PDB file of C-alpha atoms and ligand atoms in Angstrom:
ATOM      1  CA  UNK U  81       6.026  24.874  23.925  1.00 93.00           C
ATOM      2  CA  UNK U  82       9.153  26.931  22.969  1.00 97.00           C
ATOM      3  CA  UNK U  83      12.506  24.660  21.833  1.00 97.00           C
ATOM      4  CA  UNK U  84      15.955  26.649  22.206  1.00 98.00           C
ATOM      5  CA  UNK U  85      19.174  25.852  20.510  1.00 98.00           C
ATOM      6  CA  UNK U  86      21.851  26.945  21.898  1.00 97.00           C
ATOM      7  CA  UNK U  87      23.873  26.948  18.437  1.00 96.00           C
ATOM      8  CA  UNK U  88      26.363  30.627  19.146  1.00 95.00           C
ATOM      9  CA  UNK U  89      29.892  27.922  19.213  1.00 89.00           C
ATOM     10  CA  UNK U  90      33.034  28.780  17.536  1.00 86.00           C
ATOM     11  CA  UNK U  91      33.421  24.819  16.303  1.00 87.00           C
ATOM     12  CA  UNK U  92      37.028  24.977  17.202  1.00 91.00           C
ATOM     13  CA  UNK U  93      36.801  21.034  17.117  1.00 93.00           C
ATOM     14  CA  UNK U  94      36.170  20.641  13.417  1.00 94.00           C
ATOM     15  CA  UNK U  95      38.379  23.827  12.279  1.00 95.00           C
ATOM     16  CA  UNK U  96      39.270  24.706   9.440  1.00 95.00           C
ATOM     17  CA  UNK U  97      35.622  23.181   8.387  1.00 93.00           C
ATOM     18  CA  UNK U  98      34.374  25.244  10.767  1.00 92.00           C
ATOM     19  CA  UNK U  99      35.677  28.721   9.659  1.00 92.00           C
ATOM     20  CA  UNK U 100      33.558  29.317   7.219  1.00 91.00           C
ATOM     21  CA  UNK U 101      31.115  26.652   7.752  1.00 93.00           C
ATOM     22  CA  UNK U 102      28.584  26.278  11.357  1.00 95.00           C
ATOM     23  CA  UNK U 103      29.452  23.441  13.026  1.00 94.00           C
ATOM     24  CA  UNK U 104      25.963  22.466  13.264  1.00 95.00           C
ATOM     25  CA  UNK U 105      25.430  22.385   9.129  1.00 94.00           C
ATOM     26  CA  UNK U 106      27.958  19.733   9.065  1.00 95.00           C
ATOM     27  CA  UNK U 107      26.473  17.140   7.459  1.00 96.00           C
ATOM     28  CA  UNK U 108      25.431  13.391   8.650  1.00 96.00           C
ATOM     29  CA  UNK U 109      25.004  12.146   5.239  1.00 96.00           C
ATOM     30  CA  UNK U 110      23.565  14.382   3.387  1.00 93.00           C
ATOM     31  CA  UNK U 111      21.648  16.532   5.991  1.00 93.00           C
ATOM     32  CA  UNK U 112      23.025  18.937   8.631  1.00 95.00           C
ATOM     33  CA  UNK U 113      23.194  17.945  12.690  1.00 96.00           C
ATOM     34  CA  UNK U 114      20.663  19.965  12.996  1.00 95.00           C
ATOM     35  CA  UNK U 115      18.136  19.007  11.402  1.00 94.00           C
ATOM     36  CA  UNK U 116      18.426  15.902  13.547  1.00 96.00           C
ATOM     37  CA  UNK U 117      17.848  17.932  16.461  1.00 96.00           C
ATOM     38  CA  UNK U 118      14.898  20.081  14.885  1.00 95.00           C
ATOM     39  CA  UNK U 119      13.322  16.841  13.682  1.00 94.00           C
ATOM     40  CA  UNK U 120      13.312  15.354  17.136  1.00 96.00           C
ATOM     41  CA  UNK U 121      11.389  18.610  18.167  1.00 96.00           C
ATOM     42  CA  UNK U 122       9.150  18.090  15.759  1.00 94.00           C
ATOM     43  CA  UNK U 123       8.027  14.422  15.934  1.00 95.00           C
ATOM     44  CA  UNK U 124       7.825  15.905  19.644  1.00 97.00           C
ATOM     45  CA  UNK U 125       5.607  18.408  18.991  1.00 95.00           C
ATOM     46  CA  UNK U 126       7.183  21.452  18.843  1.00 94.00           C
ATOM     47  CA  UNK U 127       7.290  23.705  15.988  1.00 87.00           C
ATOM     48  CA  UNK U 128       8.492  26.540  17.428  1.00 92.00           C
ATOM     49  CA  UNK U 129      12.121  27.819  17.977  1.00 96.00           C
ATOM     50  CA  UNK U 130      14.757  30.036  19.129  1.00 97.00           C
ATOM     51  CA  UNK U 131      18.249  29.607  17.990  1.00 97.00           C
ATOM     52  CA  UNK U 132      20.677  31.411  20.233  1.00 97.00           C
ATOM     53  CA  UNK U 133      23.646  32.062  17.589  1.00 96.00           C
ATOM     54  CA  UNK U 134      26.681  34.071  16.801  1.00 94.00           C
ATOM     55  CA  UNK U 135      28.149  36.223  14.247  1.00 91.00           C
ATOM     56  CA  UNK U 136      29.243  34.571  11.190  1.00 88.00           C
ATOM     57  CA  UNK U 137      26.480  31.457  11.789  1.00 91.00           C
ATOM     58  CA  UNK U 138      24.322  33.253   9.417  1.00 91.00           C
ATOM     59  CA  UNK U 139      24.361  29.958   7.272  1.00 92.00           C
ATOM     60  CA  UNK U 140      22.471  28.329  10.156  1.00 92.00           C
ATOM     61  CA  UNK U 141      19.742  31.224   9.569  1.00 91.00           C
ATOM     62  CA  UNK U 142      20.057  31.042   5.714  1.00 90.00           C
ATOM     63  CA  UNK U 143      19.281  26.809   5.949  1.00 91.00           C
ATOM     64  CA  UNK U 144      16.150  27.048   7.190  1.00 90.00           C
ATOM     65  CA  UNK U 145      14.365  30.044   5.236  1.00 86.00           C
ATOM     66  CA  UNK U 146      13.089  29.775   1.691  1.00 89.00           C
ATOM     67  CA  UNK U 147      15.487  29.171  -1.183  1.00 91.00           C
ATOM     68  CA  UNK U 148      13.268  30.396  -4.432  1.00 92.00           C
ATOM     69  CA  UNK U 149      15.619  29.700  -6.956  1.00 93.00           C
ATOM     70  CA  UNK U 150      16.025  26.586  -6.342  1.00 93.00           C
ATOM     71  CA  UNK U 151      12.913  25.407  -5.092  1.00 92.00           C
ATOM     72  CA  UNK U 152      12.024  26.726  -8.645  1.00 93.00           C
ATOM     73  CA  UNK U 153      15.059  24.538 -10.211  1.00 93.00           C
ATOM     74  CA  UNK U 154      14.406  21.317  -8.918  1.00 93.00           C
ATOM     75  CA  UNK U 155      10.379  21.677  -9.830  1.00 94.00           C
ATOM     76  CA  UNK U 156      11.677  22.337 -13.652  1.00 95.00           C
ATOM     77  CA  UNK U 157      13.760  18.908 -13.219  1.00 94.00           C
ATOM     78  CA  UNK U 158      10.828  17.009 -11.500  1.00 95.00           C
ATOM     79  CA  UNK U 159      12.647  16.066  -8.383  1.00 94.00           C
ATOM     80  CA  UNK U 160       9.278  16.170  -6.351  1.00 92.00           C
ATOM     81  CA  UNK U 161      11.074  14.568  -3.668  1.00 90.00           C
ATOM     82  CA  UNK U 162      13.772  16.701  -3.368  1.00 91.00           C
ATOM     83  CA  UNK U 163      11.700  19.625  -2.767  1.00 91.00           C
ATOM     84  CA  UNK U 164       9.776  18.210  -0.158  1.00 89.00           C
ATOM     85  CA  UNK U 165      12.779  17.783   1.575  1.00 86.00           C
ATOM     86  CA  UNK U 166      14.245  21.338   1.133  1.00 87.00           C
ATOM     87  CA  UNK U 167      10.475  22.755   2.037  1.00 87.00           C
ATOM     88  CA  UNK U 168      10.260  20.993   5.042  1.00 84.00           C
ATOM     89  CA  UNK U 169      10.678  23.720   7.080  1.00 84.00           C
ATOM     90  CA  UNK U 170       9.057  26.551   5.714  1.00 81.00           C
ATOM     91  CA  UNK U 171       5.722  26.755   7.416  1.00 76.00           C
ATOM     92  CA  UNK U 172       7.498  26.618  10.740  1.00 79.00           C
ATOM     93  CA  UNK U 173       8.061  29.363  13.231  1.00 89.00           C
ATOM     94  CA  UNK U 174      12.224  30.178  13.773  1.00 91.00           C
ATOM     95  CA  UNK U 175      13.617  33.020  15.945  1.00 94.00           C
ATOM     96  CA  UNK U 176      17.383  33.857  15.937  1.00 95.00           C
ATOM     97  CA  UNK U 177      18.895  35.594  19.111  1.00 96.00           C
ATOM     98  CA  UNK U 178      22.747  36.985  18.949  1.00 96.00           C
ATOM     99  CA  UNK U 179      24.993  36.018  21.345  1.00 95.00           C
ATOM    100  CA  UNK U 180      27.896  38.590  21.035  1.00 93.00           C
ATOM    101  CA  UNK U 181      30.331  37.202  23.569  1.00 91.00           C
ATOM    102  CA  UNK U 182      30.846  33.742  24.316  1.00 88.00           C
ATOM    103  CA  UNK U 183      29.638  33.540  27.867  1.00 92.00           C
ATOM    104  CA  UNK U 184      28.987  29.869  28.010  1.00 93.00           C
ATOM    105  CA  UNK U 185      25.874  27.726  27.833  1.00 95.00           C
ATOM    106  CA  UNK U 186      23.715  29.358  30.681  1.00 97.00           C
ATOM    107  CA  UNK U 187      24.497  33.298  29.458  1.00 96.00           C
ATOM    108  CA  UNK U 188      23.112  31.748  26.057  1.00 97.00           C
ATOM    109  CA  UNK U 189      19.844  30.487  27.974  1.00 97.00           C
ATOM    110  CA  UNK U 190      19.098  33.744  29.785  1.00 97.00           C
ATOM    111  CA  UNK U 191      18.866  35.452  26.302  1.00 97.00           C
ATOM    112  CA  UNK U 192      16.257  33.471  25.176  1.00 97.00           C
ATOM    113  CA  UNK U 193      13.586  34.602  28.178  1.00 97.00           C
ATOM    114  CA  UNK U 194      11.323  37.126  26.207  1.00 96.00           C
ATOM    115  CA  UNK U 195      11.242  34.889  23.213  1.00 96.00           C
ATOM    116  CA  UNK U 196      10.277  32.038  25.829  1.00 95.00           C
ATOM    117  CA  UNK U 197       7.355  33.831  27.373  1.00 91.00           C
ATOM    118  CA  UNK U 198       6.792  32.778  30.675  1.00 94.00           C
ATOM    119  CA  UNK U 199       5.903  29.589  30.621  1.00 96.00           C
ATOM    120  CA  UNK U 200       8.072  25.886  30.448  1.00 97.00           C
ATOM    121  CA  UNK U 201      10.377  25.066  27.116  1.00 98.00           C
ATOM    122  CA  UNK U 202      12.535  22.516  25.892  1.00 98.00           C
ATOM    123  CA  UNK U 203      16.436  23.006  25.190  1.00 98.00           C
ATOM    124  CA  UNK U 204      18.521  20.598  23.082  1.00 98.00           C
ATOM    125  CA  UNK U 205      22.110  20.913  22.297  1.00 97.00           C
ATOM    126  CA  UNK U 206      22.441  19.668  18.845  1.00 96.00           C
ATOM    127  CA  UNK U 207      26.187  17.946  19.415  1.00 95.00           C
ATOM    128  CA  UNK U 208      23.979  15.363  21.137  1.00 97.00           C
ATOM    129  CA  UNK U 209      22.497  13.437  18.490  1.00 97.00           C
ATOM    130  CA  UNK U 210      20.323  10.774  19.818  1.00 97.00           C
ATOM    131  CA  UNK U 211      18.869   8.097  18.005  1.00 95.00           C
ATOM    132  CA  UNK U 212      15.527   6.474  19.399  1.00 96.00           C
ATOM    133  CA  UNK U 213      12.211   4.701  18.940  1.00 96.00           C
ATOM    134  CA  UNK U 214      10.170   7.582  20.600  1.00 97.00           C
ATOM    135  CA  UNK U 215      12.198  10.497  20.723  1.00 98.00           C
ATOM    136  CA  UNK U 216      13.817  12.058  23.436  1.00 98.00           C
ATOM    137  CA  UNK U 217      12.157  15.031  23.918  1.00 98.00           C
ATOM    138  CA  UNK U 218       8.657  13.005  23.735  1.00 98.00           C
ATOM    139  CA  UNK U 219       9.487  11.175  26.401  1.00 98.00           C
ATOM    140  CA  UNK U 220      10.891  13.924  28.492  1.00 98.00           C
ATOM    141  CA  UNK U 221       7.093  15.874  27.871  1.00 98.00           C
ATOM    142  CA  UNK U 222       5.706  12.438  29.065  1.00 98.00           C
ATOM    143  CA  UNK U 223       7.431  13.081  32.548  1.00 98.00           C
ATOM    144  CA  UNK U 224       7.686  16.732  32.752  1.00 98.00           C
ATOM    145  CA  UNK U 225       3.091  16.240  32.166  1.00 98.00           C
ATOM    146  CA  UNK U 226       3.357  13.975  34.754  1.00 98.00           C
ATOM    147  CA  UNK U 227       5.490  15.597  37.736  1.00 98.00           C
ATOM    148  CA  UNK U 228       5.277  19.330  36.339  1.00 97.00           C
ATOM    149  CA  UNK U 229       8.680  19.618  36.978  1.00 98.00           C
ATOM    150  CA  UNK U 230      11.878  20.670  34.802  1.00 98.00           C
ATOM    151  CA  UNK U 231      13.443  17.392  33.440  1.00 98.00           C
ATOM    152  CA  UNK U 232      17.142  17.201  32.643  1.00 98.00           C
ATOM    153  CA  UNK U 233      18.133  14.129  30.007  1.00 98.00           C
ATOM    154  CA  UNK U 234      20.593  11.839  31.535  1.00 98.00           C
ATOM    155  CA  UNK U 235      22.457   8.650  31.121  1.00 98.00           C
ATOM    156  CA  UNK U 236      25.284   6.591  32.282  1.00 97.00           C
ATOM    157  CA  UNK U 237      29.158   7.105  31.633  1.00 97.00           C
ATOM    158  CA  UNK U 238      32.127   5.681  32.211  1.00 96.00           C
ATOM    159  CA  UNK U 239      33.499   6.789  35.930  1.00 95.00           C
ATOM    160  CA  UNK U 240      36.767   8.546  33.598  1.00 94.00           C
ATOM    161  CA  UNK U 241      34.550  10.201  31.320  1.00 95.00           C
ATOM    162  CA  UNK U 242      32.778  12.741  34.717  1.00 96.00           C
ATOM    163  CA  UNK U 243      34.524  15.450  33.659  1.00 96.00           C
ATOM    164  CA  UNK U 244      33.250  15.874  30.155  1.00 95.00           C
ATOM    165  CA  UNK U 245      29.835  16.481  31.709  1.00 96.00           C
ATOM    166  CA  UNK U 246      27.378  17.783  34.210  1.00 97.00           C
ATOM    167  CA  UNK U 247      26.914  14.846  36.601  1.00 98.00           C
ATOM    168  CA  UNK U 248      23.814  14.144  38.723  1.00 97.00           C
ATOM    169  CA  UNK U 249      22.708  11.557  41.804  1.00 97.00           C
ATOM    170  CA  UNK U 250      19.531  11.396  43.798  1.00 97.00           C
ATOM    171  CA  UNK U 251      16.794   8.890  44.887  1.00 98.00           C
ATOM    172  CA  UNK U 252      14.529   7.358  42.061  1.00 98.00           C
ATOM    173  CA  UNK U 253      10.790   8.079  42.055  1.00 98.00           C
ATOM    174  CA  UNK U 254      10.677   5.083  39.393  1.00 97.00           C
ATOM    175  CA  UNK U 255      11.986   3.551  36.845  1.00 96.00           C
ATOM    176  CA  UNK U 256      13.791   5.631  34.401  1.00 97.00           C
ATOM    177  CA  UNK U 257      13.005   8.937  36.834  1.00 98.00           C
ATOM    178  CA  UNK U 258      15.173  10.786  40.058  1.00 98.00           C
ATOM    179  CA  UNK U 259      14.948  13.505  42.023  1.00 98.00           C
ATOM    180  CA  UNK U 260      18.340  15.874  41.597  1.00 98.00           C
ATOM    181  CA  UNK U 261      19.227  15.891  45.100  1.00 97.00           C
ATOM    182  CA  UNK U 262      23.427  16.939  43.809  1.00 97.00           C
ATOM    183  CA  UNK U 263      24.297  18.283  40.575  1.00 97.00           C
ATOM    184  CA  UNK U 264      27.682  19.465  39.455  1.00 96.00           C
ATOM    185  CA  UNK U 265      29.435  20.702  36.168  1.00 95.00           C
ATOM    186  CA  UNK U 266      31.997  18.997  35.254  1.00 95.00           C
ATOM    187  CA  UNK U 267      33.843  17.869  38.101  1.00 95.00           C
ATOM    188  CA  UNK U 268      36.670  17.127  38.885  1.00 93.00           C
ATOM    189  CA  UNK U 269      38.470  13.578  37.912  1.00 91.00           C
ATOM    190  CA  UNK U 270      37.476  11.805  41.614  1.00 89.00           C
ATOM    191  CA  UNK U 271      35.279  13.904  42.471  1.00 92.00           C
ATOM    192  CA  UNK U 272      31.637  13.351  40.957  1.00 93.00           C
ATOM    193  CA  UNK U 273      28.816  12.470  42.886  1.00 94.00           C
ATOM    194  CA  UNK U 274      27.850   9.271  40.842  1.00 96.00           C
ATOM    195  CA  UNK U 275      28.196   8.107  37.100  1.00 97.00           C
ATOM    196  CA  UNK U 276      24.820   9.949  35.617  1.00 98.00           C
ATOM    197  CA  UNK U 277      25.393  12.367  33.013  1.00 98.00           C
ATOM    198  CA  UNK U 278      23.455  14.744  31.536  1.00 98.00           C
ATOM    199  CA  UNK U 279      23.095  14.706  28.275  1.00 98.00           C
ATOM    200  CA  UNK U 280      22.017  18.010  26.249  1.00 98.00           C
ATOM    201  CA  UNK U 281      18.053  17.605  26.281  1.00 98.00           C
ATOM    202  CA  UNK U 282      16.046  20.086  29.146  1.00 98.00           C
ATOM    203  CA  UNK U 283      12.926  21.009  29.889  1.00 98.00           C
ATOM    204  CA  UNK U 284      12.782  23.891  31.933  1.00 98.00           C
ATOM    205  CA  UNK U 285      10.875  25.865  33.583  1.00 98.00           C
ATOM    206  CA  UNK U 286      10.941  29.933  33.087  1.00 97.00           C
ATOM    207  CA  UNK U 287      11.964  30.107  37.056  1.00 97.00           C
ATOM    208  CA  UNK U 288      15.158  29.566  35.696  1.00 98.00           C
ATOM    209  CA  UNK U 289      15.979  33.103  34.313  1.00 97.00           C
ATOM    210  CA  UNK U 290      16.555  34.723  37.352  1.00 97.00           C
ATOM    211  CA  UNK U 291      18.942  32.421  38.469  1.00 97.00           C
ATOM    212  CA  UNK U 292      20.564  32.623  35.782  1.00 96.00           C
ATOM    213  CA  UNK U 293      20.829  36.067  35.317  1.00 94.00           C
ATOM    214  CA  UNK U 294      22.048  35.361  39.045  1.00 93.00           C
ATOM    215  CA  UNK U 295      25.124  33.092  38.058  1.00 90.00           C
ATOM    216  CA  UNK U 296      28.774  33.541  38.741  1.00 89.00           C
ATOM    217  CA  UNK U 297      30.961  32.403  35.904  1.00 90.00           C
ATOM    218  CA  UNK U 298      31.715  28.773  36.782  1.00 88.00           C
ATOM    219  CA  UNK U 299      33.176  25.428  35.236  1.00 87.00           C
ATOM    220  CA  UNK U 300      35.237  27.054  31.769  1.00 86.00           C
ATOM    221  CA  UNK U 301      35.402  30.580  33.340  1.00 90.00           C
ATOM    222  CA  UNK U 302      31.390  29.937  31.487  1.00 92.00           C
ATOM    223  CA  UNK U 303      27.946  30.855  32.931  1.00 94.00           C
ATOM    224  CA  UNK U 304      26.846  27.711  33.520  1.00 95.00           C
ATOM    225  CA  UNK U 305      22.786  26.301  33.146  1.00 97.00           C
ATOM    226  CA  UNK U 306      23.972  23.688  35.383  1.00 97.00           C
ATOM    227  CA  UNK U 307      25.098  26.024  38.297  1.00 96.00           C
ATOM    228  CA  UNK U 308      21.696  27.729  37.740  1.00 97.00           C
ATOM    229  CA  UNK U 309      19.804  24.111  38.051  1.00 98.00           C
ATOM    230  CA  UNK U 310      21.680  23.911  41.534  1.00 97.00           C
ATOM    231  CA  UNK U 311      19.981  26.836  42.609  1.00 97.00           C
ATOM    232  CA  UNK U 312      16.417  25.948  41.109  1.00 98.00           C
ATOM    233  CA  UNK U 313      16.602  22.544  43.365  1.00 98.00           C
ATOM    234  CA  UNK U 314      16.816  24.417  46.283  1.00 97.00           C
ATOM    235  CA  UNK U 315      13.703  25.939  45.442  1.00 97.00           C
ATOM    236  CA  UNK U 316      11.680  23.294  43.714  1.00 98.00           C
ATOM    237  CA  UNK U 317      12.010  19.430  42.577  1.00 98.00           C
ATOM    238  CA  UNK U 318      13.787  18.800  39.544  1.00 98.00           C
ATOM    239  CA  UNK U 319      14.467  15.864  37.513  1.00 98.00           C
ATOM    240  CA  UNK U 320      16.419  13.123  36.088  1.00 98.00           C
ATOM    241  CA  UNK U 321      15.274  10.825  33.436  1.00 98.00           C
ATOM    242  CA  UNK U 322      17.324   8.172  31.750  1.00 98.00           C
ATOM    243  CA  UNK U 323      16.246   8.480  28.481  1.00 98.00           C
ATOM    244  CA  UNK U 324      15.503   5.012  25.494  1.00 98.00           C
ATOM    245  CA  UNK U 325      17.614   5.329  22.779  1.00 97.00           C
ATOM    246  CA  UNK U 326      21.286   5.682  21.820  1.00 96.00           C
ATOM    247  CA  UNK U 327      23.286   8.770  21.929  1.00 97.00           C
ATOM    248  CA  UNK U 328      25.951  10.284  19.898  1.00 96.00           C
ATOM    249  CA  UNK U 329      28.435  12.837  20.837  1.00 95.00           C
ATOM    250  CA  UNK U 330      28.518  14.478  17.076  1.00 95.00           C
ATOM    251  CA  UNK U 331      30.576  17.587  18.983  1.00 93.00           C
ATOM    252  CA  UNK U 332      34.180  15.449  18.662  1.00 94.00           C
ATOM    253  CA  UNK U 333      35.993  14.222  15.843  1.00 95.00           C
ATOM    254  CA  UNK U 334      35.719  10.781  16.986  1.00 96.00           C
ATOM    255  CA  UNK U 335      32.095  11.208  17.933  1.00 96.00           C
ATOM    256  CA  UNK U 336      31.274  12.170  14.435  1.00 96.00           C
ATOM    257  CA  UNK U 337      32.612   9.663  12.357  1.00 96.00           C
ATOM    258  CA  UNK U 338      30.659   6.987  15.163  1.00 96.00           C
ATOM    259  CA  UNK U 339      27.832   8.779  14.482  1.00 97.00           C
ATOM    260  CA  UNK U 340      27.852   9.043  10.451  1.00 97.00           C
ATOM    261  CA  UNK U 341      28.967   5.423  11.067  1.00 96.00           C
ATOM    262  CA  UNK U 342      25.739   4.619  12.923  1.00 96.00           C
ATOM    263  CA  UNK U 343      23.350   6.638  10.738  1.00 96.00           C
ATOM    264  CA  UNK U 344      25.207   5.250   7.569  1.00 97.00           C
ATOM    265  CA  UNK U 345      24.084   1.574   9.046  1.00 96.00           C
ATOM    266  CA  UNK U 346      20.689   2.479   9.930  1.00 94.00           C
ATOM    267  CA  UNK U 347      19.561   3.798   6.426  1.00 94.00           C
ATOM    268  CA  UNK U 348      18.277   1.650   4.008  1.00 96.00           C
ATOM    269  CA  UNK U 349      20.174   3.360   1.183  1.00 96.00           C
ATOM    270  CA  UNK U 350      23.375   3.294   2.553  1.00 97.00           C
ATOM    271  CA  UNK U 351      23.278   0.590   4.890  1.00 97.00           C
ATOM    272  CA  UNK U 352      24.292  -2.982   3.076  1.00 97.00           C
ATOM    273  CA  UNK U 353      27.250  -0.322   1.608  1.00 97.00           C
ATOM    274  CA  UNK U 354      27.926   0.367   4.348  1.00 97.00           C
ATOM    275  CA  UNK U 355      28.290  -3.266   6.343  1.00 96.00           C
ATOM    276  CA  UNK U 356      29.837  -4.683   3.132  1.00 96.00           C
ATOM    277  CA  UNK U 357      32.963  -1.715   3.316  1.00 94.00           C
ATOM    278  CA  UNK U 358      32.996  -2.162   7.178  1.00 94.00           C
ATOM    279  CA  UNK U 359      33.479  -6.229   7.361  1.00 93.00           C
ATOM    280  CA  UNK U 360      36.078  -5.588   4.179  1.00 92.00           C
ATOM    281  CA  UNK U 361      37.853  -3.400   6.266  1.00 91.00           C
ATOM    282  CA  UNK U 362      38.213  -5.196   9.592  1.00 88.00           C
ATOM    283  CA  UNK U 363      39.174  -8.146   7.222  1.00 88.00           C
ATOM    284  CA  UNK U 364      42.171  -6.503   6.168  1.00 84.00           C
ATOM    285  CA  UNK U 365      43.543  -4.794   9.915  1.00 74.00           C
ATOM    286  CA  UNK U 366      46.017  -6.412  10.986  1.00 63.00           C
ATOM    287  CA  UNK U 367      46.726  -7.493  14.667  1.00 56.00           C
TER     288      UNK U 367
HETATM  289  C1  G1P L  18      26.917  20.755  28.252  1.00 65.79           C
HETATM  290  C2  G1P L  18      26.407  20.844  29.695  1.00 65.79           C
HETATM  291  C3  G1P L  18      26.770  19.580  30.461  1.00 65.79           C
HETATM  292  C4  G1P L  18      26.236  18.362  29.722  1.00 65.79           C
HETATM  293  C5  G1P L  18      26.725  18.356  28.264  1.00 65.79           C
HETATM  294  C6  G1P L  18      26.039  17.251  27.483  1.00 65.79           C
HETATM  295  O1  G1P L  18      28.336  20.750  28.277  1.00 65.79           O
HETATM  296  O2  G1P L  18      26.981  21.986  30.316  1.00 65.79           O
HETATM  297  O3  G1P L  18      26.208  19.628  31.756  1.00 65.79           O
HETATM  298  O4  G1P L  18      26.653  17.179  30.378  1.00 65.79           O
HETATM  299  O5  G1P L  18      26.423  19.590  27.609  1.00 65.79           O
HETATM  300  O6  G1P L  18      26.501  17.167  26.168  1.00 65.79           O
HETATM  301  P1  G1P L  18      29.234  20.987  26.963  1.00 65.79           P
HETATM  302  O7  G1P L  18      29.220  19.718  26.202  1.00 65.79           O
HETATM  303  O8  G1P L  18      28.581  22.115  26.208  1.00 65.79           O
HETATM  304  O9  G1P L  18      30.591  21.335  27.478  1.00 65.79           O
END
C-alpha cells in the first residue's frame, strides 16, 4: 500500500523559519517532523510514498535522497551510527507530485491518483505527530483488513476547539470503531455534530478520486477531502476509529514546543535534562 503526504503548505505559522526552510524539516530534536510521520509508515508497513509538494520545498526532496559527500565524511570519522541514521532511507521508494496552486487538502489528494494505482492507500498529515505503542497507521490497517472500508483517524476535543477540525458522529460497531453517519469540515462554533475529531491519518479507498475531482471549493475557499468523504458515505460505509496513543498538533507554535517538550521527556538522552530544567523552572514561576 501507497502512503501520501500532503506536504505542498506555505508554513505561514512558523515564518520567517519557514521562508527558506519546509515546515515539515523543522526539527523535533534533532530530526525533521517528518521523519516522524515516514517512520510511522514504516513500522506500519509501508515503504512506499508520494509527497504532494510545492515549489520551493525542494529541501523536503533533497532530505530524503543520497548525500555522497557526506555519507563519505562521516565513514572517514567512524561515526557508524550516524550514517545509519542518514541512510535510513535510501533503499526506499519516494515520489514527489507538484502542487502549483494552493487548492487545499482534497485538490492535493486528487493529484496523487495515478501514482496511487487503483487500489486503497494511507494519507498522513505530518503536523499530526502522534506518539504510540503500536502506531497509528498499524492499527488503522488492523480495521480497514477487517471491515474493508476507508478509515478516518479520530479522537476527542474540547466542544471550543470544533472548528479547528473536521468533526464526525455515528453509531459504534465496537469499541474504538463507528460508522460516519455526519461528517463536516470545520464547523461552525455551535454547530458540530458531536466532539470527534479527525485527526490527519486516512485510509482511503481509490473511489475517492472522482469525488474529489467532483468537489466544490468548501471550508477555507479549499477543496476539501472531507467534503469528498461526505459524498463517499453516501455510497459506501466509512469509518471512525479512535486511535491508542497521544497526539501532537506540531502545525502551531504552541503545539510545537508541547511536542519537542514531550519527545524531549520521552528520550533517554535528553530526558532526566529535560525533567531536571522543567521542575527548576516551575520552581521559580511565580503565582
Ligand atoms: C485537516 C483536515 C481536518 C482534520 C485536520 C487534522 O485540516 O481537513 O478535517 O481535522 O487536518 O489535523 P487542517 O489542519 O489541514 O486545516
Amino acid at each position: 500500500m501507497k502512503i501520501v503526504f500532503p506536504v505542498a503548505g506555505v508554513g505561514t505559522r512558523f515564518l520567517p523559519a519557514t521562508k527558506e526552510v519546509p515546515k515539515e524539516i523543522l526539527p523535533v530534536i534533532d530530526r525533521p517532523l517528518i521523519q516522524y510521520a515516514v517512520e510511522e509508515a514504516v513500522a506500519s508497513g509501508l515503504s512506499d510514498f508520494v509527497f504532494i509538494t510545492a515549489p520551493g520545498k525542494e529541501a523536503l526532496e533533497r532530505y530524503f535522497a543520497p548525500n555522497r559527500p557526506l555519507d563519505a565524511f562521516l565513514r572517514r570519522q567512524g561515526k557508524e551510527k550516524l550514517l545509519d541514521d542518514v541512510r535510513r532511507f535510501y533503499r526506499k521508494r519516494f515520489a514527489y507530485i507538484r502542487q502549483e496552486q494552493a487548492l487545499g487538502f482534497g485538490h492535493a489528494i486528487a493529484l496523487a491518483e495515478k501514482a496511487v494505482g487503483g487500489r486503497p492507500f494511507a494519507i498522513a498529515l505530518p503536523d499530526d505527530l502522534i506518539l504510540a505503542d503500536k502506531p497509528v497507521l498499524a492499527q488503522m490497517l488492523a480495521v480497514h483488513r477487517k471491515y474493508k472500508a476507508p478509515v478516518l483517524a479520530f479522537m476527542k476535543v474540547p466542544r471550543a476547539e470544533a472548528p479547528r477540525y473536521g468533526i464526525g458522529a455515528g453509531p459504534f460497531l465496537e469499541e474504538r470503531v463507528f460508522s460516519l453517519e455526519k461528517l463536516v469540515e470545520k464547523p461552525a462554533p455551535g454547530k458540530a455534530p458531536s466532539n470527534f475529531a479527525v485527526i490527519g491519518r486516512y485510509i482511503m479507498t481509490p473511489d475517492i478520486f472522482p469525488l474529489l475531482q467532483r468537489a466544490r471549493r468548501g471550508a477555507g475557499g479549499e477543496i476539501q477531502l472531507t467534503d469528498a468523504v461526505v459524498e463517499l458515505m453516501k455510497r459506501r460505509r466509512v469509518l471512525g476509529y479512535f486511535f491508542e496513543g497521544r497526539r501532537f498538533d506540531a502545525g502551531t507554535t504552541l503545539g510545537y514546543v508541547e511536542t519537542l517538550l514531550h519527545v524531549a521527556l520521552l528520550r533517554r538522552d535528553t530526558r532526566d535534562f529535560t525533567r531536571r530544567l522543567l521542575r527548576s523552572l516551575a520552581r521559580d514561576e511565580k503565582p
